[in-house]
Coordinates of C-alpha atoms in Angstrom, one line a residue:
M13 CA 0.0 0.0 0.0
D14 CA 2.9 2.3 0.6
A15 CA 4.2 1.8 -3.0
I16 CA 0.8 1.8 -4.8
D17 CA -1.0 5.1 -4.6
W18 CA -4.5 3.9 -5.5
L19 CA -4.4 0.9 -3.0
D20 CA -5.8 1.3 0.5
D21 CA -6.6 -1.1 3.3
G22 CA -10.2 -1.6 2.3
M23 CA -9.2 -2.6 -1.2
L24 CA -6.3 -4.9 -0.3
D25 CA -8.2 -8.2 -0.1
T26 CA -10.0 -7.5 -3.4
Q27 CA -6.6 -7.4 -5.1
R28 CA -5.0 -10.5 -3.7
R29 CA -6.1 -14.0 -2.7
W30 CA -4.0 -16.5 -0.8
Q31 CA -4.2 -20.1 -1.9
G32 CA -2.3 -23.4 -2.2
R33 CA -2.5 -25.6 -5.3
T34 CA -6.3 -25.3 -5.2
S35 CA -8.6 -22.4 -4.2
D36 CA -9.8 -24.5 -1.2
E37 CA -6.3 -24.3 0.4
A38 CA -4.9 -21.2 2.1
F39 CA -1.3 -22.3 1.4
L40 CA 0.9 -25.3 0.5
R41 CA 2.8 -26.8 3.5
W42 CA 6.5 -27.4 3.0
A43 CA 6.1 -30.8 4.7
S44 CA 3.5 -31.8 2.0
V45 CA 5.5 -30.9 -1.0
K46 CA 7.3 -34.2 -1.7
D47 CA 4.1 -36.3 -1.4
E48 CA 2.1 -33.8 -3.5
A49 CA 4.8 -33.9 -6.2
D50 CA 4.8 -37.7 -6.2
K51 CA 1.0 -37.8 -6.5
A52 CA 1.2 -35.3 -9.4
G53 CA 3.7 -37.5 -11.2
L54 CA 6.4 -34.8 -11.3
K55 CA 9.7 -36.4 -12.4
G56 CA 13.2 -35.2 -13.0
L57 CA 13.3 -33.0 -10.0
F58 CA 16.8 -34.0 -8.9
G59 CA 20.1 -32.9 -10.1
H60 CA 22.1 -29.6 -9.8
F61 CA 21.2 -26.0 -10.0
G62 CA 23.2 -24.0 -12.4
G63 CA 25.8 -26.7 -12.4
R64 CA 26.1 -26.6 -8.6
P65 CA 24.7 -29.0 -5.9
G66 CA 21.5 -27.8 -4.3
E67 CA 21.7 -26.1 -0.9
P68 CA 19.2 -26.9 1.8
D69 CA 15.6 -26.3 0.6
A70 CA 16.6 -26.0 -3.0
L71 CA 15.0 -29.3 -4.1
V72 CA 11.8 -28.9 -2.1
A73 CA 11.4 -25.3 -3.3
R74 CA 11.8 -26.4 -7.0
R75 CA 9.2 -29.1 -6.4
A76 CA 6.9 -26.6 -4.9
L77 CA 7.2 -24.2 -7.8
M78 CA 6.6 -27.0 -10.3
L79 CA 3.5 -27.9 -8.3
F80 CA 2.2 -24.4 -8.6
M81 CA 2.6 -24.7 -12.4
T82 CA 0.0 -27.5 -12.2
A83 CA -2.4 -25.7 -9.9
D84 CA -6.0 -25.2 -10.7
K85 CA -5.1 -21.6 -11.6
V86 CA -1.5 -20.8 -12.1
P87 CA -0.8 -18.0 -9.7
D88 CA 0.6 -14.6 -10.5
A89 CA 3.1 -14.8 -7.7
V90 CA 4.4 -17.5 -5.3
M91 CA 5.9 -16.6 -1.9
L92 CA 8.4 -19.0 -0.5
I93 CA 8.5 -18.3 3.2
R94 CA 10.7 -20.2 5.6
D95 CA 12.4 -20.1 9.0
S96 CA 16.2 -20.2 8.6
D97 CA 16.6 -22.0 12.0
G98 CA 20.1 -20.5 12.0
D99 CA 21.1 -22.0 8.7
P100 CA 22.0 -19.3 6.1
R101 CA 22.2 -21.8 3.3
R102 CA 18.4 -22.1 3.3
R103 CA 18.1 -18.7 1.6
I104 CA 20.7 -19.7 -0.9
G105 CA 18.7 -22.9 -1.6
L106 CA 15.5 -21.0 -2.2
E107 CA 17.3 -18.6 -4.5
Q108 CA 18.8 -21.5 -6.5
A109 CA 15.2 -22.9 -7.0
R110 CA 14.0 -19.5 -8.1
D111 CA 16.9 -18.9 -10.5
N112 CA 16.8 -22.4 -11.9
S113 CA 14.0 -21.8 -14.4
A114 CA 12.0 -19.1 -16.1
W115 CA 8.9 -19.5 -14.0
P116 CA 5.5 -18.2 -15.3
F117 CA 5.0 -16.3 -12.0
H118 CA 7.0 -14.0 -9.8
V119 CA 8.7 -15.7 -6.9
V120 CA 9.1 -13.8 -3.6
I121 CA 11.5 -15.2 -1.0
G122 CA 11.2 -14.5 2.8
V123 CA 13.5 -16.2 5.2
A124 CA 12.9 -15.4 8.9
E125 CA 16.2 -15.3 10.9
P126 CA 16.0 -17.5 12.8
K127 CA 12.2 -17.8 13.3
R128 CA 9.1 -16.0 12.0
E129 CA 8.4 -14.8 15.6
C130 CA 11.4 -12.6 15.3
W131 CA 9.6 -10.7 12.5
V132 CA 6.7 -10.0 14.9
L133 CA 9.1 -8.9 17.6
A134 CA 10.6 -6.4 15.2
G135 CA 7.2 -4.6 15.3
F136 CA 6.7 -4.9 19.1
D137 CA 6.4 -1.6 20.9
A138 CA 5.5 -2.1 24.6
R139 CA 2.3 -0.5 25.7
E140 CA 1.9 0.8 29.2
N141 CA 0.6 -2.5 30.5
E142 CA 3.4 -4.4 28.7
V143 CA 6.4 -2.5 30.0
E144 CA 6.9 -4.7 33.0
A145 CA 6.7 -7.8 30.8
L146 CA 9.3 -6.4 28.4
R147 CA 11.6 -5.6 31.4
A148 CA 11.2 -9.1 32.8
V149 CA 11.9 -10.8 29.4
E150 CA 15.0 -8.6 28.9
Q151 CA 16.3 -9.5 32.4
R152 CA 15.6 -13.2 31.8
L153 CA 17.5 -13.2 28.5
S154 CA 20.2 -10.7 29.4
F155 CA 19.5 -8.9 26.1
H156 CA 16.7 -6.9 24.5
P157 CA 14.1 -9.2 22.8
V158 CA 13.2 -6.6 20.2
R159 CA 16.5 -5.0 19.3
D160 CA 18.3 -8.3 19.5
A161 CA 15.6 -10.7 18.3
H162 CA 18.1 -12.4 16.1
R163 CA 19.8 -13.8 19.2
L164 CA 16.7 -15.9 20.0
T165 CA 18.2 -19.0 18.4
A166 CA 16.9 -21.9 20.4
R167 CA 15.6 -24.8 18.5
E168 CA 13.8 -26.4 21.5
H169 CA 10.4 -25.0 22.3
G170 CA 10.4 -23.4 25.8
A171 CA 14.1 -23.0 26.0
K172 CA 15.5 -19.9 27.5
N173 CA 16.2 -18.1 24.2
D174 CA 13.2 -19.5 22.3
A175 CA 11.7 -16.8 20.1
K176 CA 8.2 -18.2 20.5
K177 CA 8.5 -18.2 24.3
A178 CA 9.7 -14.6 24.3
L179 CA 6.9 -13.4 22.0
D180 CA 4.2 -15.2 24.0
E181 CA 5.5 -13.6 27.2
L182 CA 5.3 -10.1 25.6
T183 CA 1.9 -10.5 23.9
S184 CA 0.3 -12.8 26.5
G185 CA -0.1 -15.3 23.6
K186 CA -2.7 -13.2 21.9
A187 CA -2.8 -13.7 18.1
E188 CA -4.4 -10.3 17.6
R189 CA -1.6 -8.6 19.5
E190 CA 0.9 -10.3 17.2
L191 CA -1.0 -9.1 14.2
E192 CA -0.9 -5.6 15.4
C193 CA 2.9 -5.7 15.7
L194 CA 3.2 -6.1 11.9
R195 CA 0.0 -4.3 10.8
D196 CA 0.2 -1.2 12.9
T197 CA 3.9 -0.5 13.2
P198 CA 5.2 2.0 10.7
L199 CA 6.8 0.4 7.7
E200 CA 10.1 2.4 8.2
M201 CA 10.4 1.0 11.7
L202 CA 9.9 -2.5 10.5
Q203 CA 12.6 -2.0 7.8
S204 CA 15.0 -0.6 10.3
R205 CA 14.5 -3.1 13.0
G206 CA 14.2 -6.0 10.7
A207 CA 17.7 -5.9 9.2
H208 CA 19.1 -8.8 11.4
V209 CA 16.0 -11.0 11.2
G210 CA 15.4 -11.1 7.4
L211 CA 12.4 -8.9 7.5
T212 CA 14.1 -5.9 5.7
Q213 CA 15.2 -8.2 2.9
F214 CA 11.7 -9.7 2.6
L215 CA 10.1 -6.2 2.4
A216 CA 12.5 -5.3 -0.3
E217 CA 11.5 -8.4 -2.3
V218 CA 7.8 -7.5 -1.9
R219 CA 8.4 -4.0 -3.2
E220 CA 10.6 -5.3 -6.1
R221 CA 8.7 -8.4 -7.1
L222 CA 5.1 -8.2 -5.8
V223 CA 4.2 -4.5 -6.3
P224 CA 4.4 -4.8 -10.1
V225 CA 2.0 -7.8 -10.0
V226 CA -0.6 -5.9 -8.1
G227 CA -0.5 -3.0 -10.5
G228 CA 2.6 -0.9 -10.2
S229 CA 3.2 2.4 -8.5
K230 CA 2.0 5.8 -9.7
R231 CA 4.4 7.3 -7.2
H232 CA 7.6 5.3 -8.0
E233 CA 7.2 4.0 -11.5

């Protein structure tokens, strides 16, 4: 909406629709890609990418993109969204899959470093009734959970530096409060705070690759 002058919040859902391979699905699960590809009879999905071995997620991402080519309606854009779980090679793998072929849709990559909860934390501003919780979480972690969200690297749920645990403590586990962190926080602030958690890079991809699909920008074209 920042990039497209004629688009406002009331119009947004009329200009986009989220779906998986069919209109009945909201998205395609990464864990389902291999089975779905096998059912669809997709073959020849192994091998290298530009003459190089595939990094983590390269193969599953290529399978996912090929599945969307067989969707009920081929989408205008596909968003490949993953947690890095601390492995920087995952982004490289997704880029390998995107660059491997001339896909009939735009491909937007978003890699949350290390977890998607860190994107939400980038937009968290403590309200008066949340200041004490923020102070307690910072004291427990020995670092600020918003400024240093990239340090929430635990793989085990409930561990001391688990991103989900920190976010739940700050938002009281309320889904609407999480949504507000991304929806209501100024875009410039998300871009600034999100540099170390992959959010800034994702927002740049949205502006570069998704904005033209929706209709271009009268302000920036």
